[in-house]
Amino acid sequence: MVLSMDQQDQHHSGACQAPAQTCRMRIFFQIQDADVNECEDTTVCPPYATCTDTVDSYYCTCKQGFVSSNGLTQFTDPGVTCKDIDECLHMRLSNARCTNTLGSYFWTCFPGFAPSTRQLNFTGQDVECRDVDECSQDPSPCGPNSVCTNAPGSYSCSCIEGFRPNPEGSLNFSCKRVPFKCKEDVIPNNAGVQQCQVGAAGKSEYGSFCALVNATFSVLDNVCENKTTAVSLKSTVESLTSVLEQTSTWSNFTKEETSVLATVLLESVKSSTLAAFLKPSANVTQTVQTKHLEIESKIIREECTEENKTFHFKAKGNEMKVGCSTIKESGSAEITGVAFVSFTRMELFLDESFFQDPQTLLAKPWRKLKMNSHVVQGIMTGERQGGFSDPVIYTLENIEPKQPFETPICISWDTDMEGGRWIHSGCLTHEASEMYTVCSCNRMMNLAIIMASGELTMEFSLYIISHVGLIISLVCLLLAIATFLLCRAIRNHNTYLHLHLCVCLFLAKALFLAGVDKTDSQTGCAIIAGFLHYLFLACFFWMLVEAVMLFLMVRNLKVMNYFSSRNIKMWYLCVFGYGLPGLVVAVSAGVRPKGYGMRDRCWLNPEMGFAWSFLGPVCVIIMINSILLTCTLCILRQKLSSVNAEVSTLKDTRLLTFKAFAQLFILGCTWVLGIFQIGPMARVMAYLFTIINSLQGTFIFTIHCLLNRQVREEYRRCITRKTKGSSESQTSGMLLSSVPSTSKTG
C-alpha cells in the first residue's frame, strides 16, 4: 500500500521536531527503505498455495500434493491455480487399494489381507498386505461338520462326508446331514471316475467303462436333485439294472475298473433306497424285483415295542434278520427304513481275485477260493451303521453245495481299499450247512460268501511242481552260463549262441518266479507281462539263429567255397536275436496295450486272441527250425556216406543237430502243450506242461554240459583240484585249463 505525500507528512509530523523541509526529506528516505509484506493479503495466492515474501516482491508455491496450472514451481500470476496430484495413477502395491485425497493418498489392504504395520490406512510402499488365514480362527468360519480351505485373500468351505451344504440356511455357510451319498461322495479321489467326468468317455480305451459309470451317476444325480417329490424305488432300480445286464462289457474291464464300477453301483443302490425312505409311500413293505436285482424294504414306525422282536427280509433266496435293539441304536428319527438287496451275477465279476486273503503268500496256494453266493446288501437309515450290541444275521444261499473239506468265509466289500476289495472283517461265520451259510455281522454291509477248500488241490500241486522246477532250472542255468563263459575247451561260435539263449531263459524264469503273481498294480503287472513276453520270445529267436547257423555250417561242408557261418559277426546275430522280439512286443503293445496283464497273473490276456502274439511267432519258429534241422540231418547223412576224411567233424555236427532238435522240443513243444489244455486230457496236459516247462533250464544244462565229454572232464579236474587243495584252484576256479582249439564240440 502506497501513501500520499500529505498523508505521510501527517503520519510522521509528531515524530519530527526539525524544520518542515528537513522532516519531509527524512520521511521520504525512510519510506524508500521500508519493505511492504504482500503476503499479509491472503488472496494474493490461490488456494492450496504458500506465499513467500521477497525484498521488493513475493511469489506463490503450490503445497505438497498439488501442482500449478502453468507448470511453474513459483508464480505470481493471479490467474494460476493449484491442482491436486492423483498419486494413485502411478503407484502400485500388491493386494492393496489406493485412495486419492486432496494433497495426499492412502493405501487400504484388500479384504482377506492385513497390513504388516497393523494400521488400517497407511502411506508408503514399504508396507506389505499379508494373507489372513481365516481357517485358523476358532470357531471356524465354515461352521461345524465342514472343511475350511484357505486361499489368498479368501477361503472356501465344503462339507465332510455325510453332509452337504444347506441351501435353506442363513447367509453363513452351514452343512446339513444327508442320509445318503451323492456323486461327489462316491470314490471322490478315484482317477478313473475323474477321467469319466472330464470327457474321457470319448476315448476308446475308456468308452464302455465311462459309459456305465456315467449311466449309474445319472440315476444317482436324479435321486440327489429330487427334493420335492418322492423317489420311485422301482423306476430307480430298473434304471440301475441296465448296468448289471451288460455282462459282456464287464468282462472286458480291468480289475481296477471292475471294482470302481461295482462300488459306484452298490453305493447308488444304497443311496436310491435311502432317498426313497425320506418320503415313504403308504406301503409299509415294498418289494422290487428284476432279473438281476431284488429289494425288500420296510418302514418301521412303532413296531419296536418289544425288545426281542426281529424283522425278517428276504431277496432271491437270501435272508437278513434285524432286531429292534439294532434299529433303536441306529439313531433314526421317528421312522426307520430298513432294506435288504440281493444281486445276481455280480459274483461273477467281483470274484475271489478281489479278496484280500489274510493268509500269508506261502499259505495261499493251499486254499482254493471260490465265490459261492450272491452279493447282498443291508441298508438302514440313521447315523449309526455299525458297532451294534446285537448282530445282524445274514443267511446266504450257497450257489454250489458245500463240500466237507470246504470252509465258508463271510466277506464284506471295502470301498476304501483300491477302489473296492473283499475283506474278512466285521462278520463271523455263525453256521454253515450244505445249502446255506449264516453270517453274524456287527454292522450293515455289502456281503458275500467265499469257500476256502482245505483239500490238496490240483492248483496247489502245480504250484509246488512249478516253483520247485523253476528253482532247480535257475540253478542249472546259472551253472550253464558260468560253464559257457569260463570253459575254454568248448568255447566257439555255437557256445556263444547257447550262452545268449541261457541268459534270456534265466532272466525269463527269474522274472516269472518273482513277479507273475504281482497283480496289485495294473501298470506294474503289465510291465512284467511285457518283459516276460520279450524274454521268452528272445529264447525262441536265439533257437532260430542256432538252427540257421547249423544249416549254414553243414551247407558249407557240402558246397565248396560256400558262404561260411563263421563269417557272420556276433553283433549281427545279437541285433536279430534281441531286436526282432522287441519289435514284436512293440507292435503287440501298440495294437492292444491292455493285452498285458490279467486279474490273477501277469501274462498275456487270452481275450481277443492276444496270446497269439506269443504263440504265433513260437509256432512259426518251431516250423522253420524243424525244416532247417531236418535238412541239416539229411545233408549230414549224405556227407557221412560219401566222405571219410571229415567223419569226426560231421559226427560232431550231427550231434549238435540232435541236441538242437532236443532243445527245440524242450523249449518249443512245451508251449504247444498249453494250447491243448482242454477236454478230458486237460489235467494230464496241465501236469506235462508244468513239469517240462519248469525244468527247461535243467534239460538245457544236461544236454549242453553234462552230456558233453569235454565239460565233464573239466568238471572232474576242477573237483579234483579242490579236493587236493592245489594252489592252482585259487587262480583258476571255474577257469578251466587250456586245450587245443581244434578239440571237439559237444
PDB file of C-alpha atoms in Angstrom, residues 21-261:
ATOM      1  CA  GLN A  21      11.632  20.842   4.985  1.00  0.00           C
ATOM      2  CA  THR A  22      14.057  18.653   6.888  1.00  0.00           C
ATOM      3  CA  CYS A  23      11.304  16.382   8.151  1.00  0.00           C
ATOM      4  CA  ARG A  24       9.939  15.825   4.694  1.00  0.00           C
ATOM      5  CA  MET A  25      13.312  14.803   3.401  1.00  0.00           C
ATOM      6  CA  ARG A  26      13.884  12.434   6.345  1.00  0.00           C
ATOM      7  CA  ILE A  27      10.436  10.769   5.926  1.00  0.00           C
ATOM      8  CA  PHE A  28      10.974  10.417   2.219  1.00  0.00           C
ATOM      9  CA  PHE A  29      14.126   8.409   2.702  1.00  0.00           C
ATOM     10  CA  GLN A  30      12.536   6.211   5.472  1.00  0.00           C
ATOM     11  CA  ILE A  31       9.675   5.284   3.167  1.00  0.00           C
ATOM     12  CA  GLN A  32      12.118   4.335   0.444  1.00  0.00           C
ATOM     13  CA  ASP A  33      13.965   1.966   2.854  1.00  0.00           C
ATOM     14  CA  ALA A  34      10.846   0.237   4.386  1.00  0.00           C
ATOM     15  CA  ASP A  35       9.676  -3.266   2.834  1.00  0.00           C
ATOM     16  CA  VAL A  36       5.976  -3.929   2.288  1.00  0.00           C
ATOM     17  CA  ASN A  37       4.844  -7.611   3.074  1.00  0.00           C
ATOM     18  CA  GLU A  38       2.416  -8.506   0.282  1.00  0.00           C
ATOM     19  CA  CYS A  39       1.779 -11.998   1.769  1.00  0.00           C
ATOM     20  CA  GLU A  40      -0.284 -10.418   4.531  1.00  0.00           C
ATOM     21  CA  ASP A  41      -3.024 -10.307   1.973  1.00  0.00           C
ATOM     22  CA  THR A  42      -4.337 -13.957   1.886  1.00  0.00           C
ATOM     23  CA  THR A  43      -5.791 -13.535  -1.557  1.00  0.00           C
ATOM     24  CA  VAL A  44      -2.558 -12.839  -3.379  1.00  0.00           C
ATOM     25  CA  CYS A  45      -2.002 -16.676  -3.810  1.00  0.00           C
ATOM     26  CA  PRO A  46      -4.593 -19.270  -4.892  1.00  0.00           C
ATOM     27  CA  PRO A  47      -5.921 -21.954  -2.541  1.00  0.00           C
ATOM     28  CA  TYR A  48      -3.531 -24.812  -1.622  1.00  0.00           C
ATOM     29  CA  ALA A  49      -0.556 -22.493  -2.217  1.00  0.00           C
ATOM     30  CA  THR A  50       2.034 -20.928   0.052  1.00  0.00           C
ATOM     31  CA  CYS A  51       3.024 -17.247  -0.290  1.00  0.00           C
ATOM     32  CA  THR A  52       6.664 -16.296   0.092  1.00  0.00           C
ATOM     33  CA  ASP A  53       7.620 -12.570   0.591  1.00  0.00           C
ATOM     34  CA  THR A  54      10.765 -11.132  -1.013  1.00  0.00           C
ATOM     35  CA  VAL A  55      12.566  -7.764  -0.636  1.00  0.00           C
ATOM     36  CA  ASP A  56      10.644  -5.977  -3.268  1.00  0.00           C
ATOM     37  CA  SER A  57       8.006  -8.567  -4.217  1.00  0.00           C
ATOM     38  CA  TYR A  58       6.618 -12.070  -3.440  1.00  0.00           C
ATOM     39  CA  TYR A  59       5.859 -15.455  -5.142  1.00  0.00           C
ATOM     40  CA  CYS A  60       3.455 -18.380  -4.683  1.00  0.00           C
ATOM     41  CA  THR A  61       4.290 -22.080  -4.393  1.00  0.00           C
ATOM     42  CA  CYS A  62       1.761 -24.967  -4.518  1.00  0.00           C
ATOM     43  CA  LYS A  63       1.682 -27.141  -1.428  1.00  0.00           C
ATOM     44  CA  GLN A  64       2.874 -30.788  -1.457  1.00  0.00           C
ATOM     45  CA  GLY A  65       0.401 -32.924  -3.376  1.00  0.00           C
ATOM     46  CA  PHE A  66      -0.545 -30.075  -5.705  1.00  0.00           C
ATOM     47  CA  VAL A  67       0.853 -28.677  -8.917  1.00  0.00           C
ATOM     48  CA  SER A  68       0.433 -25.236 -10.551  1.00  0.00           C
ATOM     49  CA  SER A  69      -1.759 -24.946 -13.606  1.00  0.00           C
ATOM     50  CA  ASN A  70       1.020 -23.270 -15.583  1.00  0.00           C
ATOM     51  CA  GLY A  71       3.536 -25.942 -14.637  1.00  0.00           C
ATOM     52  CA  LEU A  72       5.885 -23.499 -12.804  1.00  0.00           C
ATOM     53  CA  THR A  73       7.088 -24.131  -9.312  1.00  0.00           C
ATOM     54  CA  GLN A  74       6.991 -20.370  -8.363  1.00  0.00           C
ATOM     55  CA  PHE A  75       4.459 -17.967  -9.794  1.00  0.00           C
ATOM     56  CA  THR A  76       2.819 -14.538  -9.118  1.00  0.00           C
ATOM     57  CA  ASP A  77       0.241 -14.525 -11.861  1.00  0.00           C
ATOM     58  CA  PRO A  78      -3.162 -14.193 -10.137  1.00  0.00           C
ATOM     59  CA  GLY A  79      -4.811 -16.496 -12.742  1.00  0.00           C
ATOM     60  CA  VAL A  80      -2.730 -19.560 -11.798  1.00  0.00           C
ATOM     61  CA  THR A  81      -4.386 -22.281  -9.661  1.00  0.00           C
ATOM     62  CA  CYS A  82      -3.056 -25.284  -7.703  1.00  0.00           C
ATOM     63  CA  LYS A  83      -4.454 -28.632  -8.849  1.00  0.00           C
ATOM     64  CA  ASP A  84      -4.429 -31.844  -6.825  1.00  0.00           C
ATOM     65  CA  ILE A  85      -1.943 -34.554  -7.921  1.00  0.00           C
ATOM     66  CA  ASP A  86      -3.523 -38.075  -8.227  1.00  0.00           C
ATOM     67  CA  GLU A  87      -0.683 -40.161  -6.799  1.00  0.00           C
ATOM     68  CA  CYS A  88      -2.683 -43.408  -7.328  1.00  0.00           C
ATOM     69  CA  LEU A  89      -2.224 -43.167 -11.078  1.00  0.00           C
ATOM     70  CA  HIS A  90       1.459 -44.038 -10.844  1.00  0.00           C
ATOM     71  CA  MET A  91       1.688 -46.246  -7.728  1.00  0.00           C
ATOM     72  CA  ARG A  92       1.177 -49.997  -7.332  1.00  0.00           C
ATOM     73  CA  LEU A  93       1.115 -52.199  -4.230  1.00  0.00           C
ATOM     74  CA  SER A  94       0.211 -55.899  -4.154  1.00  0.00           C
ATOM     75  CA  ASN A  95      -3.138 -56.833  -2.609  1.00  0.00           C
ATOM     76  CA  ALA A  96      -3.943 -53.194  -1.731  1.00  0.00           C
ATOM     77  CA  ARG A  97      -6.203 -50.409  -2.976  1.00  0.00           C
ATOM     78  CA  CYS A  98      -5.005 -46.802  -3.347  1.00  0.00           C
ATOM     79  CA  THR A  99      -7.356 -43.925  -2.421  1.00  0.00           C
ATOM     80  CA  ASN A 100      -6.520 -40.394  -3.565  1.00  0.00           C
ATOM     81  CA  THR A 101      -7.231 -37.366  -1.289  1.00  0.00           C
ATOM     82  CA  LEU A 102      -6.608 -33.597  -1.635  1.00  0.00           C
ATOM     83  CA  GLY A 103      -2.881 -33.274  -1.487  1.00  0.00           C
ATOM     84  CA  SER A 104      -2.283 -36.834  -0.366  1.00  0.00           C
ATOM     85  CA  TYR A 105      -3.378 -40.504  -0.642  1.00  0.00           C
ATOM     86  CA  PHE A 106      -3.554 -43.684   1.469  1.00  0.00           C
ATOM     87  CA  TRP A 107      -3.458 -47.462   0.978  1.00  0.00           C
ATOM     88  CA  THR A 108      -6.054 -49.995   2.186  1.00  0.00           C
ATOM     89  CA  CYS A 109      -5.491 -53.772   2.019  1.00  0.00           C
ATOM     90  CA  PHE A 110      -7.980 -55.859   0.092  1.00  0.00           C
ATOM     91  CA  PRO A 111     -10.446 -57.961   2.103  1.00  0.00           C
ATOM     92  CA  GLY A 112      -8.711 -61.100   3.323  1.00  0.00           C
ATOM     93  CA  PHE A 113      -5.369 -59.290   3.719  1.00  0.00           C
ATOM     94  CA  ALA A 114      -3.912 -57.305   6.612  1.00  0.00           C
ATOM     95  CA  PRO A 115      -1.102 -54.671   6.636  1.00  0.00           C
ATOM     96  CA  SER A 116       2.181 -55.607   8.236  1.00  0.00           C
ATOM     97  CA  THR A 117       2.014 -52.387  10.323  1.00  0.00           C
ATOM     98  CA  ARG A 118      -1.458 -53.323  11.623  1.00  0.00           C
ATOM     99  CA  GLN A 119      -2.736 -49.857  10.614  1.00  0.00           C
ATOM    100  CA  LEU A 120      -5.948 -49.856   8.603  1.00  0.00           C
ATOM    101  CA  ASN A 121      -4.849 -46.978   6.315  1.00  0.00           C
ATOM    102  CA  PHE A 122      -1.201 -46.285   5.522  1.00  0.00           C
ATOM    103  CA  THR A 123       1.069 -44.496   3.080  1.00  0.00           C
ATOM    104  CA  GLY A 124       4.343 -45.552   1.571  1.00  0.00           C
ATOM    105  CA  GLN A 125       5.193 -48.718  -0.307  1.00  0.00           C
ATOM    106  CA  ASP A 126       7.303 -50.445   2.338  1.00  0.00           C
ATOM    107  CA  VAL A 127       4.219 -51.961   3.977  1.00  0.00           C
ATOM    108  CA  GLU A 128       3.061 -55.473   2.948  1.00  0.00           C
ATOM    109  CA  CYS A 129      -0.518 -56.710   2.721  1.00  0.00           C
ATOM    110  CA  ARG A 130      -0.345 -60.303   4.010  1.00  0.00           C
ATOM    111  CA  ASP A 131      -2.948 -63.028   3.579  1.00  0.00           C
ATOM    112  CA  VAL A 132      -5.200 -63.627   6.567  1.00  0.00           C
ATOM    113  CA  ASP A 133      -5.720 -67.343   7.309  1.00  0.00           C
ATOM    114  CA  GLU A 134      -9.415 -67.304   8.109  1.00  0.00           C
ATOM    115  CA  CYS A 135      -9.404 -71.095   8.610  1.00  0.00           C
ATOM    116  CA  SER A 136      -7.181 -70.740  11.685  1.00  0.00           C
ATOM    117  CA  GLN A 137      -9.897 -68.853  13.509  1.00  0.00           C
ATOM    118  CA  ASP A 138     -11.774 -70.531  16.311  1.00  0.00           C
ATOM    119  CA  PRO A 139     -14.551 -71.245  15.712  1.00  0.00           C
ATOM    120  CA  SER A 140     -14.162 -71.970  12.022  1.00  0.00           C
ATOM    121  CA  PRO A 141     -15.989 -69.541   9.719  1.00  0.00           C
ATOM    122  CA  CYS A 142     -17.472 -72.522   7.871  1.00  0.00           C
ATOM    123  CA  GLY A 143     -19.277 -73.902  10.870  1.00  0.00           C
ATOM    124  CA  PRO A 144     -19.451 -77.448  12.229  1.00  0.00           C
ATOM    125  CA  ASN A 145     -19.149 -80.594  10.083  1.00  0.00           C
ATOM    126  CA  SER A 146     -17.254 -78.649   7.445  1.00  0.00           C
ATOM    127  CA  VAL A 147     -13.799 -78.361   5.930  1.00  0.00           C
ATOM    128  CA  CYS A 148     -12.260 -74.884   5.613  1.00  0.00           C
ATOM    129  CA  THR A 149      -9.671 -74.366   2.866  1.00  0.00           C
ATOM    130  CA  ASN A 150      -7.645 -71.160   2.944  1.00  0.00           C
ATOM    131  CA  ALA A 151      -6.857 -69.281  -0.266  1.00  0.00           C
ATOM    132  CA  PRO A 152      -5.009 -65.990  -0.940  1.00  0.00           C
ATOM    133  CA  GLY A 153      -7.358 -63.288   0.268  1.00  0.00           C
ATOM    134  CA  SER A 154     -10.229 -65.674   0.812  1.00  0.00           C
ATOM    135  CA  TYR A 155     -11.273 -69.178   1.837  1.00  0.00           C
ATOM    136  CA  SER A 156     -13.697 -71.858   0.747  1.00  0.00           C
ATOM    137  CA  CYS A 157     -15.995 -74.171   2.658  1.00  0.00           C
ATOM    138  CA  SER A 158     -17.034 -77.736   1.972  1.00  0.00           C
ATOM    139  CA  CYS A 159     -18.827 -80.377   3.959  1.00  0.00           C
ATOM    140  CA  ILE A 160     -17.400 -83.595   5.337  1.00  0.00           C
ATOM    141  CA  GLU A 161     -18.642 -86.968   4.123  1.00  0.00           C
ATOM    142  CA  GLY A 162     -22.279 -87.487   5.013  1.00  0.00           C
ATOM    143  CA  PHE A 163     -23.071 -83.755   4.936  1.00  0.00           C
ATOM    144  CA  ARG A 164     -23.993 -81.330   2.171  1.00  0.00           C
ATOM    145  CA  PRO A 165     -24.275 -77.500   2.021  1.00  0.00           C
ATOM    146  CA  ASN A 166     -27.583 -76.363   3.427  1.00  0.00           C
ATOM    147  CA  PRO A 167     -29.344 -74.287   0.736  1.00  0.00           C
ATOM    148  CA  GLU A 168     -32.065 -73.265   3.170  1.00  0.00           C
ATOM    149  CA  GLY A 169     -29.722 -71.999   5.842  1.00  0.00           C
ATOM    150  CA  SER A 170     -28.760 -68.452   6.757  1.00  0.00           C
ATOM    151  CA  LEU A 171     -26.326 -66.242   4.853  1.00  0.00           C
ATOM    152  CA  ASN A 172     -23.459 -68.008   6.593  1.00  0.00           C
ATOM    153  CA  PHE A 173     -22.254 -71.337   5.242  1.00  0.00           C
ATOM    154  CA  SER A 174     -23.608 -74.392   7.035  1.00  0.00           C
ATOM    155  CA  CYS A 175     -23.660 -78.147   6.466  1.00  0.00           C
ATOM    156  CA  LYS A 176     -26.686 -80.352   6.677  1.00  0.00           C
ATOM    157  CA  ARG A 177     -26.532 -84.092   7.240  1.00  0.00           C
ATOM    158  CA  VAL A 178     -27.773 -86.133   4.315  1.00  0.00           C
ATOM    159  CA  PRO A 179     -28.888 -89.737   4.711  1.00  0.00           C
ATOM    160  CA  PHE A 180     -27.120 -90.948   1.564  1.00  0.00           C
ATOM    161  CA  LYS A 181     -24.145 -90.315  -0.711  1.00  0.00           C
ATOM    162  CA  CYS A 182     -24.276 -88.355  -3.937  1.00  0.00           C
ATOM    163  CA  LYS A 183     -21.925 -88.447  -6.912  1.00  0.00           C
ATOM    164  CA  GLU A 184     -19.214 -86.327  -5.362  1.00  0.00           C
ATOM    165  CA  ASP A 185     -19.185 -88.535  -2.240  1.00  0.00           C
ATOM    166  CA  VAL A 186     -18.675 -91.838  -4.097  1.00  0.00           C
ATOM    167  CA  ILE A 187     -14.938 -92.558  -4.513  1.00  0.00           C
ATOM    168  CA  PRO A 188     -14.145 -88.823  -4.550  1.00  0.00           C
ATOM    169  CA  ASN A 189     -10.423 -89.161  -5.357  1.00  0.00           C
ATOM    170  CA  ASN A 190     -10.509 -92.036  -7.843  1.00  0.00           C
ATOM    171  CA  ALA A 191      -8.616 -91.232 -11.049  1.00  0.00           C
ATOM    172  CA  GLY A 192     -10.824 -93.435 -13.223  1.00  0.00           C
ATOM    173  CA  VAL A 193     -14.022 -91.717 -12.096  1.00  0.00           C
ATOM    174  CA  GLN A 194     -12.454 -88.284 -12.539  1.00  0.00           C
ATOM    175  CA  GLN A 195     -11.414 -89.149 -16.101  1.00  0.00           C
ATOM    176  CA  CYS A 196     -15.006 -90.056 -16.921  1.00  0.00           C
ATOM    177  CA  GLN A 197     -16.166 -86.696 -15.554  1.00  0.00           C
ATOM    178  CA  VAL A 198     -13.774 -84.658 -17.746  1.00  0.00           C
ATOM    179  CA  GLY A 199     -14.752 -86.258 -21.044  1.00  0.00           C
ATOM    180  CA  ALA A 200     -12.628 -89.415 -21.208  1.00  0.00           C
ATOM    181  CA  ALA A 201     -15.742 -91.333 -22.246  1.00  0.00           C
ATOM    182  CA  GLY A 202     -14.982 -90.341 -25.820  1.00  0.00           C
ATOM    183  CA  LYS A 203     -11.695 -92.249 -25.792  1.00  0.00           C
ATOM    184  CA  SER A 204     -11.883 -95.833 -26.966  1.00  0.00           C
ATOM    185  CA  GLU A 205      -9.954 -97.258 -24.015  1.00  0.00           C
ATOM    186  CA  TYR A 206     -12.356 -95.675 -21.511  1.00  0.00           C
ATOM    187  CA  GLY A 207     -15.549 -95.582 -23.571  1.00  0.00           C
ATOM    188  CA  SER A 208     -17.509 -98.570 -22.283  1.00  0.00           C
ATOM    189  CA  PHE A 209     -16.302 -98.133 -18.700  1.00  0.00           C
ATOM    190  CA  CYS A 210     -17.163 -94.433 -18.573  1.00  0.00           C
ATOM    191  CA  ALA A 211     -20.499 -95.078 -20.270  1.00  0.00           C
ATOM    192  CA  LEU A 212     -21.588 -97.403 -17.454  1.00  0.00           C
ATOM    193  CA  VAL A 213     -20.169 -95.144 -14.730  1.00  0.00           C
ATOM    194  CA  ASN A 214     -21.914 -92.077 -16.127  1.00  0.00           C
ATOM    195  CA  ALA A 215     -25.158 -94.015 -16.607  1.00  0.00           C
ATOM    196  CA  THR A 216     -25.065 -95.006 -12.931  1.00  0.00           C
ATOM    197  CA  PHE A 217     -24.200 -91.474 -11.843  1.00  0.00           C
ATOM    198  CA  SER A 218     -27.071 -90.040 -13.897  1.00  0.00           C
ATOM    199  CA  VAL A 219     -29.503 -92.135 -11.865  1.00  0.00           C
ATOM    200  CA  LEU A 220     -27.799 -91.006  -8.676  1.00  0.00           C
ATOM    201  CA  ASP A 221     -27.962 -87.365  -9.774  1.00  0.00           C
ATOM    202  CA  ASN A 222     -31.710 -87.617 -10.256  1.00  0.00           C
ATOM    203  CA  VAL A 223     -32.040 -89.006  -6.757  1.00  0.00           C
ATOM    204  CA  CYS A 224     -29.879 -86.297  -5.171  1.00  0.00           C
ATOM    205  CA  GLU A 225     -31.558 -83.418  -7.024  1.00  0.00           C
ATOM    206  CA  ASN A 226     -35.085 -84.591  -6.252  1.00  0.00           C
ATOM    207  CA  LYS A 227     -36.016 -82.594  -3.133  1.00  0.00           C
ATOM    208  CA  THR A 228     -39.743 -82.135  -3.569  1.00  0.00           C
ATOM    209  CA  THR A 229     -41.283 -85.375  -4.790  1.00  0.00           C
ATOM    210  CA  ALA A 230     -40.874 -88.903  -3.520  1.00  0.00           C
ATOM    211  CA  VAL A 231     -38.237 -91.076  -5.174  1.00  0.00           C
ATOM    212  CA  SER A 232     -39.663 -94.060  -7.002  1.00  0.00           C
ATOM    213  CA  LEU A 233     -37.598 -97.017  -5.857  1.00  0.00           C
ATOM    214  CA  LYS A 234     -38.958 -99.211  -8.628  1.00  0.00           C
ATOM    215  CA  SER A 235     -38.020 -96.897 -11.502  1.00  0.00           C
ATOM    216  CA  THR A 236     -34.610 -96.212  -9.968  1.00  0.00           C
ATOM    217  CA  VAL A 237     -33.848 -99.910  -9.596  1.00  0.00           C
ATOM    218  CA  GLU A 238     -34.938-100.611 -13.166  1.00  0.00           C
ATOM    219  CA  SER A 239     -32.558 -97.915 -14.393  1.00  0.00           C
ATOM    220  CA  LEU A 240     -29.655 -99.363 -12.428  1.00  0.00           C
ATOM    221  CA  THR A 241     -30.427-102.902 -13.562  1.00  0.00           C
ATOM    222  CA  SER A 242     -29.462-101.937 -17.110  1.00  0.00           C
ATOM    223  CA  VAL A 243     -25.876-101.611 -15.908  1.00  0.00           C
ATOM    224  CA  LEU A 244     -25.918-105.135 -14.479  1.00  0.00           C
ATOM    225  CA  GLU A 245     -27.323-106.572 -17.685  1.00  0.00           C
ATOM    226  CA  GLN A 246     -24.248-105.608 -19.713  1.00  0.00           C
ATOM    227  CA  THR A 247     -22.260-108.611 -18.548  1.00  0.00           C
ATOM    228  CA  SER A 248     -20.282-108.900 -21.768  1.00  0.00           C
ATOM    229  CA  THR A 249     -18.958-105.379 -21.218  1.00  0.00           C
ATOM    230  CA  TRP A 250     -17.936-106.019 -17.607  1.00  0.00           C
ATOM    231  CA  SER A 251     -15.717-108.926 -18.635  1.00  0.00           C
ATOM    232  CA  ASN A 252     -13.519-106.588 -20.709  1.00  0.00           C
ATOM    233  CA  PHE A 253     -12.721-104.246 -17.839  1.00  0.00           C
ATOM    234  CA  THR A 254      -9.514-104.254 -15.850  1.00  0.00           C
ATOM    235  CA  LYS A 255      -9.548-105.277 -12.220  1.00  0.00           C
ATOM    236  CA  GLU A 256      -9.479-101.682 -11.020  1.00  0.00           C
ATOM    237  CA  GLU A 257     -12.248-100.602 -13.394  1.00  0.00           C
ATOM    238  CA  THR A 258     -14.457-103.500 -12.283  1.00  0.00           C
ATOM    239  CA  SER A 259     -14.013-102.681  -8.598  1.00  0.00           C
ATOM    240  CA  VAL A 260     -14.704 -98.979  -9.190  1.00  0.00           C
ATOM    241  CA  LEU A 261     -17.852 -99.667 -11.209  1.00  0.00           C
TER     242      LEU A 261
END
